[in-house]
XYZ file of C-alpha atoms in Angstrom:
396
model
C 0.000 0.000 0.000
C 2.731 2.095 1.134
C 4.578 1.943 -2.118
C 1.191 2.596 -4.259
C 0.467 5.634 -2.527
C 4.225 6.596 -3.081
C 4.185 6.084 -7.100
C 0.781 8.085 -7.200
C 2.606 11.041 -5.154
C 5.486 11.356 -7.582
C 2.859 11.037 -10.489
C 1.082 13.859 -9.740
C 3.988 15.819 -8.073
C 5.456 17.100 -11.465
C 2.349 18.594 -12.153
C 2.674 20.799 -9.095
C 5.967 21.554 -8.937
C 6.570 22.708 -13.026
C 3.789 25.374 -13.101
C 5.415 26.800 -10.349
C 8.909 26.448 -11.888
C 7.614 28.081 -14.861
C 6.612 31.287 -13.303
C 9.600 31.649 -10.940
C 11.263 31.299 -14.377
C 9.603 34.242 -16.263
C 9.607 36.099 -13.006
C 13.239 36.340 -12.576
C 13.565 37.476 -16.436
C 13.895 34.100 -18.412
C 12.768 34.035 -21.916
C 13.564 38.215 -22.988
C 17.569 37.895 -22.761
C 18.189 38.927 -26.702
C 16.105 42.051 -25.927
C 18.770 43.004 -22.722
C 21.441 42.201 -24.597
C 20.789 44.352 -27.810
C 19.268 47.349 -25.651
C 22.740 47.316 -23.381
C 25.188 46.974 -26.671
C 26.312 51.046 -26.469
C 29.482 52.918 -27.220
C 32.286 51.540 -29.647
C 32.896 48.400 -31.033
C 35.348 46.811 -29.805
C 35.862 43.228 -31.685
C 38.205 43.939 -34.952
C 37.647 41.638 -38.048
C 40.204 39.354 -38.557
C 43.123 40.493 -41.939
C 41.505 38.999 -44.878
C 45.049 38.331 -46.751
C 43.406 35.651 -49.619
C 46.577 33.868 -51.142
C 49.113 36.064 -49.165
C 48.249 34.603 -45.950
C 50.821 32.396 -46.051
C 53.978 34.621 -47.740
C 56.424 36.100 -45.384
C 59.081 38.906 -45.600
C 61.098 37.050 -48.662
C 57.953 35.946 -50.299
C 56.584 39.427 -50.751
C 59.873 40.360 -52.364
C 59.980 37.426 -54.838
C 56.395 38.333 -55.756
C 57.862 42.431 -56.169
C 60.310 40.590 -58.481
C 57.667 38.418 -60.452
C 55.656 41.612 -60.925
C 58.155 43.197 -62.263
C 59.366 40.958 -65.024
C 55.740 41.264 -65.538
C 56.519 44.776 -66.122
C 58.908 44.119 -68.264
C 57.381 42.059 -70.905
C 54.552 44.534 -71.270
C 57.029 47.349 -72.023
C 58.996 45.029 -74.548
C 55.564 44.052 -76.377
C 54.377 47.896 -75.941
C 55.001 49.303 -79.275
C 55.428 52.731 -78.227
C 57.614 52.327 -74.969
C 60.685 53.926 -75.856
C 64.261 53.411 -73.731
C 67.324 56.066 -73.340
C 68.889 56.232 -76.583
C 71.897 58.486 -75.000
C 73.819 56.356 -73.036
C 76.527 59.407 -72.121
C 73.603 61.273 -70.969
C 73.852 62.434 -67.188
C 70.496 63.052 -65.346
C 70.721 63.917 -61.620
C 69.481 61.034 -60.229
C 71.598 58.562 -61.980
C 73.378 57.120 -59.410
C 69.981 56.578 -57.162
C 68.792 55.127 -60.645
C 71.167 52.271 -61.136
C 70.942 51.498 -57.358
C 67.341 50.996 -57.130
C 65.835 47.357 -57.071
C 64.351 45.854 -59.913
C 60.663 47.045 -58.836
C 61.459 50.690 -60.075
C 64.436 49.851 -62.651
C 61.763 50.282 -66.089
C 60.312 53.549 -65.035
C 62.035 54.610 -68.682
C 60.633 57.024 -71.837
C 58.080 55.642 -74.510
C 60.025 54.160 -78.054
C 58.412 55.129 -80.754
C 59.606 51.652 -82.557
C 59.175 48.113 -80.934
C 62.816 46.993 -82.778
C 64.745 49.735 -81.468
C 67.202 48.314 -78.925
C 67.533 49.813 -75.354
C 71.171 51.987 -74.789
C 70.397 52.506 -71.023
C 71.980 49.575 -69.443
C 73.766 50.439 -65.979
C 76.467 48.071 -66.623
C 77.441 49.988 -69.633
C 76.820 53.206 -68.597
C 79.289 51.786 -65.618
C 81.623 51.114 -67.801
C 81.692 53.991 -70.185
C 82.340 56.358 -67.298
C 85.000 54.302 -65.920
C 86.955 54.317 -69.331
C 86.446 58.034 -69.706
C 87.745 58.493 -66.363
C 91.098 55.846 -67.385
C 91.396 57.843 -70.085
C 91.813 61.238 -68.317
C 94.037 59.796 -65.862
C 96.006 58.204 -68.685
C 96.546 61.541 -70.317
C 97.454 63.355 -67.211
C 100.196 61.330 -66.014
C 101.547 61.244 -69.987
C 101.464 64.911 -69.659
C 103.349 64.579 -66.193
C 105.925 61.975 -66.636
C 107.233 62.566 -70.459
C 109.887 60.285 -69.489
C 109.518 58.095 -66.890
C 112.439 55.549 -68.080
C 114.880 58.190 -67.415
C 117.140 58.249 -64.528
C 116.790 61.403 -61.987
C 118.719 62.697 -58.894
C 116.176 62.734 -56.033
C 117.924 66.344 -54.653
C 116.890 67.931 -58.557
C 113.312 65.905 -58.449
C 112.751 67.280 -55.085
C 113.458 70.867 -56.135
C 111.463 70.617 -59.562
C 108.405 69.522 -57.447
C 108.731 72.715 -54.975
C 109.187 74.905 -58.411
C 106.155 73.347 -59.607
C 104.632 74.403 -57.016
C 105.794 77.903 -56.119
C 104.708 78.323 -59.987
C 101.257 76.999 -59.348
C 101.252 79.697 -56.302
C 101.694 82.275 -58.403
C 99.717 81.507 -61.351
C 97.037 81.007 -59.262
C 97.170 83.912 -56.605
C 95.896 86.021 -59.419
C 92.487 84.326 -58.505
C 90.240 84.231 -55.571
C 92.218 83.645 -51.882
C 89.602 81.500 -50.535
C 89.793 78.651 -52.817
C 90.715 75.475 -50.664
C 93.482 73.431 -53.367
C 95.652 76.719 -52.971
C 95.526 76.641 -49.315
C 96.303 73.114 -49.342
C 99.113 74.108 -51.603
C 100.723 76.547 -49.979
C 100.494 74.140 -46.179
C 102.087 71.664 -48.345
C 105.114 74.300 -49.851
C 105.020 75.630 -45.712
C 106.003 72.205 -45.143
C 108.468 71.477 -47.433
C 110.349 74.556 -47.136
C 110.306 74.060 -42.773
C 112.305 70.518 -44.004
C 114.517 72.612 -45.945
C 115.259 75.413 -43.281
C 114.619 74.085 -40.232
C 115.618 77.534 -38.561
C 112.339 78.862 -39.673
C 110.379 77.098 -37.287
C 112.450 78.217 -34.198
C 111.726 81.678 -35.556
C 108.067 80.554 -35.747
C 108.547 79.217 -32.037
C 110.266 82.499 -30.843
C 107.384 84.674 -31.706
C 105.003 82.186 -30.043
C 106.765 82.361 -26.721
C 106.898 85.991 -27.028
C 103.723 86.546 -27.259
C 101.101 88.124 -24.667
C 97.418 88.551 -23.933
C 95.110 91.316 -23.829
C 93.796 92.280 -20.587
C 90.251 93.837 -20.655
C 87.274 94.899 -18.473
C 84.894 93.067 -20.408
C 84.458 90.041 -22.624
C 82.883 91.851 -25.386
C 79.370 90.419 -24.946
C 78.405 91.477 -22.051
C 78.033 95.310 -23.245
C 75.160 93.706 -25.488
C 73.391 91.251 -23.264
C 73.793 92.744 -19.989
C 71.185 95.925 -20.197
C 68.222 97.350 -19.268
C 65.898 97.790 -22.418
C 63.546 101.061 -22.896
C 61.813 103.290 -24.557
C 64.621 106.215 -23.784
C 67.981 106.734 -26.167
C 70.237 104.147 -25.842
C 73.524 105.583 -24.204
C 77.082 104.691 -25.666
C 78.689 102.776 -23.337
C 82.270 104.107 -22.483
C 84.798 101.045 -22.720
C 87.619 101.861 -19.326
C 90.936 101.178 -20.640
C 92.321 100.847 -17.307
C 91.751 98.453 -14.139
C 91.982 99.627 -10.697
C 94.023 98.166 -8.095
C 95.688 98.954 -4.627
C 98.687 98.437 -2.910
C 98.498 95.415 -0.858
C 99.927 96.007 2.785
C 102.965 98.723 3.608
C 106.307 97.659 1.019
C 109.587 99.275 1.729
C 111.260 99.206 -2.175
C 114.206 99.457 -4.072
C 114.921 99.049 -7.259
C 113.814 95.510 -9.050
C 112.037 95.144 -5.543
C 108.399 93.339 -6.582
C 105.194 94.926 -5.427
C 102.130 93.507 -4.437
C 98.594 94.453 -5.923
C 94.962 93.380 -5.331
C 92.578 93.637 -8.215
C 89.678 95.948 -7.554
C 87.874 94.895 -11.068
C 86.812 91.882 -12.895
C 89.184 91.239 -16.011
C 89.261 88.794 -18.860
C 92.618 87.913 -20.416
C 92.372 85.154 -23.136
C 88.209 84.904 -22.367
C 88.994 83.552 -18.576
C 87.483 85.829 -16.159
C 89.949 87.014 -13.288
C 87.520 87.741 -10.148
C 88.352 91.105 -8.368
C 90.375 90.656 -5.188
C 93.173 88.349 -7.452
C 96.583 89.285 -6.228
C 99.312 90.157 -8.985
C 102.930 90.972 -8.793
C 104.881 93.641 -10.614
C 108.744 94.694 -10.806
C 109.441 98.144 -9.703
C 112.298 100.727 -11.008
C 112.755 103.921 -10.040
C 113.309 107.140 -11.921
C 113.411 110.679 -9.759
C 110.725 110.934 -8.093
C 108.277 107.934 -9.619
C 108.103 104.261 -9.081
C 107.735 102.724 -12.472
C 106.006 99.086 -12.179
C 105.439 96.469 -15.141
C 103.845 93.559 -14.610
C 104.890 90.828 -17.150
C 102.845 87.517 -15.897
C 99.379 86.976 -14.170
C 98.653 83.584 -11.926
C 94.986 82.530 -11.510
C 94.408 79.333 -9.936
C 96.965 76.917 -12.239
C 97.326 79.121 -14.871
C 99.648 81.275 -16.095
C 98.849 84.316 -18.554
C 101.610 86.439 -20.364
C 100.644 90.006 -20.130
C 102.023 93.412 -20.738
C 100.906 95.858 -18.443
C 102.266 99.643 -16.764
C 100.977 100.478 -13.498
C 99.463 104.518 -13.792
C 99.457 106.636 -10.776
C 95.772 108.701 -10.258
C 97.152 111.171 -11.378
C 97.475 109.713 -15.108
C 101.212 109.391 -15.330
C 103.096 106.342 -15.339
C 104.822 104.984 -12.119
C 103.715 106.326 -8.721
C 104.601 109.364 -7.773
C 107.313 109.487 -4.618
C 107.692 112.959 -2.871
C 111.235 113.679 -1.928
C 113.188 110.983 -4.356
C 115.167 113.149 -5.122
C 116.358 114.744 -2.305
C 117.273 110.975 -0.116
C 119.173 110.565 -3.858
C 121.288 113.194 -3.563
C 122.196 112.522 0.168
C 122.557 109.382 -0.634
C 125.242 110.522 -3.621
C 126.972 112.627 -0.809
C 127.606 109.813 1.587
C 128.669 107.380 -0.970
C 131.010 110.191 -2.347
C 132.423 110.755 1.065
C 133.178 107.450 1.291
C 135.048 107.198 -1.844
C 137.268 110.107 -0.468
C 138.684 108.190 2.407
C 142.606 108.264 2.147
C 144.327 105.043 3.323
C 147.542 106.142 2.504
C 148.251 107.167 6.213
C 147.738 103.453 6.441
C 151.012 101.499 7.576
C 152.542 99.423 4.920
C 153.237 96.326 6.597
C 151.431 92.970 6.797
C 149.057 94.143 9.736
C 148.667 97.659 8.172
C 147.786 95.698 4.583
C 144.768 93.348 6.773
C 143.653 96.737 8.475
C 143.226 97.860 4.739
C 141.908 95.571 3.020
C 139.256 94.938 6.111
C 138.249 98.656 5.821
C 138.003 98.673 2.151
C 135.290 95.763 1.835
C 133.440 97.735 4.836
C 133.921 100.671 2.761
C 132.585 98.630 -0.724
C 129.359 97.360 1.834
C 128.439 100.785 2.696
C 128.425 102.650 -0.667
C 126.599 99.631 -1.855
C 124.165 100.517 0.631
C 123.971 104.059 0.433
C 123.233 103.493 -3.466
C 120.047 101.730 -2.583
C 117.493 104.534 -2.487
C 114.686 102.867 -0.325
C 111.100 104.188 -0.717
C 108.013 103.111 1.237
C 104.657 102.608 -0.475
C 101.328 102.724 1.645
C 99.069 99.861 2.058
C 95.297 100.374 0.344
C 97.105 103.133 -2.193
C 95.277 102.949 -5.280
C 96.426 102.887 -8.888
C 95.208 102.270 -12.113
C 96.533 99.104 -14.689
C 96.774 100.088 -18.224
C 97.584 97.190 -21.087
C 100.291 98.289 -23.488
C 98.882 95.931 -26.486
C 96.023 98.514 -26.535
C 96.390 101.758 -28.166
């Protein structure tokens, strides 16, 4: 019984249980997904067809050239069955892009002129054209060294050769200055006679070397582009700006001086001497003389950091002559004339002539030699913080 009653429950259970199914189904949207679907689709696409390559899809990089090559042989036998296709009939004919023309692959080699006669035979062959230009070219080179060498079979002495070829060439030189200076195979000519004659006379290049070492830098107050980017811009008249041909400096600390004593400066200005800039406050060194009553001081050399520049300047006193100016030179010269004259007036004569009397001499005479070389030195003293000017002799 129990088993009856169980087969008649599931028999009529699946006619309960699917009605219900079916609207839980359409409840929760079942049945109307196409509709969602295209009503959400917005925006861009973003699936990209696949390359549609036909018979290509299988040809890599060397199978796209051998088809290149295939069309053009193509090419080619529908310009040699073209009546009217007509090649370069002028094979010494020079068009600017020759050389880009017989390089190029076979793809662009036929881009050529219509022929007005299928039979007429093509003259623009690179090979040839090759070939042409390289016999013209023999040929030139043939006839130049004939022209050169009338006798090459004949013995020479090197020492005549050698000064033929610098003839040649001083001849060349002046055939040729007659035209323009600038023209490169002269100035390679004349480095080239430079350089032979230097083997020749070697003296001339320690002259050459001479004037090198002699030679000095300019000292300015500028570098030259400053007066030009440095500036204040404005609607008023520009004013000329006023180069200073002199720097300012001072004595640096109290010197006691004689002559070829050196003196001490400190730079009160920024200078350029060979485009380095020398910052204010550099110390330079300068050898003194003097003559009556001023101290005249060059300075030959200026040290910055590891460097060392030749100059040539004179140091200018404010007053705007050279040297500095000394009060009362003259008058500690002339006393110190008198004492070195009295000295030399000292008779020794009195002296006696023996042994002891020649020791007692000769001891007084180097005293006397020590004090006129003294009394020649004329010291002066030069304050600390005095203040003179630097002018360059290399400008005017």
């Amino acid at each position: 019984m129990k088993n009856v009653k169980q087969r008649k429950m599931m028999l009529v259970l699946p006619l309960l249980v699917i009605p219900f199914l079916t609207m839980a189904f359409w409840a929760l949207g079942g049945g109307g997904t196409k509709a969602a679907s295209s009503e959400t689709a917005k925006g861009l696409n973003l699936d990209l067809p696949n390359a549609n390559l036909k018979e290509d899809k299988l040809l890599d990089k060397l199978g796209f050239y051998d088809k290149a090559d295939k069309d053009s042989l193509k090419m080619e036998e529908w310009m040699r069955s073209d009546p009217y296709f007509k090649r370069d009939t002028v094979p010494a004919e020079i068009y600017p892009n020759e050389l880009q023309d017989l390089t190029t692959t076979t793809a662009s080699k036929f881009n050529q002129r219509l022929n007005t006669s299928p039979y007429e035979k093509g003259g623009n062959n690179p090979e040839d054209q090759i070939m042409q230009k390289l016999k013209l070219l023999e040929n030139e080179m043939n006839r130049n060294t004939a022209s050169t060498y009338d006798d090459p079979l004949k013995e020479r002495n090197p020492d005549n050769e050698f000064s033929s070829e610098v003839d040649r060439l001083e001849q060349l030189l002046k055939v040729n200055n007659t035209g323009s200076n600038d023209d490169p195979e002269i100035k390679q000519l004349e480095g080239t006679l430079d350089k032979i004659l230097d083997i020749q006379h070697p003296q001339r290049v320690k002259e050459r070397s001479i004037k090198n070492k002699e030679a000095v830098y300019a000292v300015r107050r500028t570098s030259g582009a400053d007066t030009i980017v440095k500036g204040f811009y404005s609607y008023s008249d520009d004013k000329e700006f006023e180069e200073q041909n002199a720097v300012e400096a001072v004595v640096y600390g109290n010197q006691v001086l004689v002559n070829g004593s050196v003196v001490k400066f400190r730079l009160l200005n920024d200078v350029y001497v060979k485009g380095q800039l020398i910052k204010s406050g550099t110390y330079i060194n300068g050898i003194a003389s003097l003559n009556n009553e001023r101290l005249e001081i060059e300075i030959n050399s200026i040290r910055y950091g590891k460097s060392l520049y030749s100059v040539k300047m004179e140091v200018y006193d404010i007053d705007g002559l050279p040297g500095i100016y000394i009060p009362c030179a003259i008058t500690r010269d002339a006393a110190k004339q008198a004492a070195d004259n009295s000295l030399s007036l000292m008779d020794m004569t009195s002296v006696d002539p023996s042994l002891k009397g020649q020791a007692t001499a000769t001891g007084i005479g180097a005293i006397k030699n020590l004090l006129s070389k003294k009394t020649k030195l004329v010291k002066v003293t030069v304050k600390s913080g005095y203040k003179v000017l630097l002018k360059d002799k290399n400008q005017d």
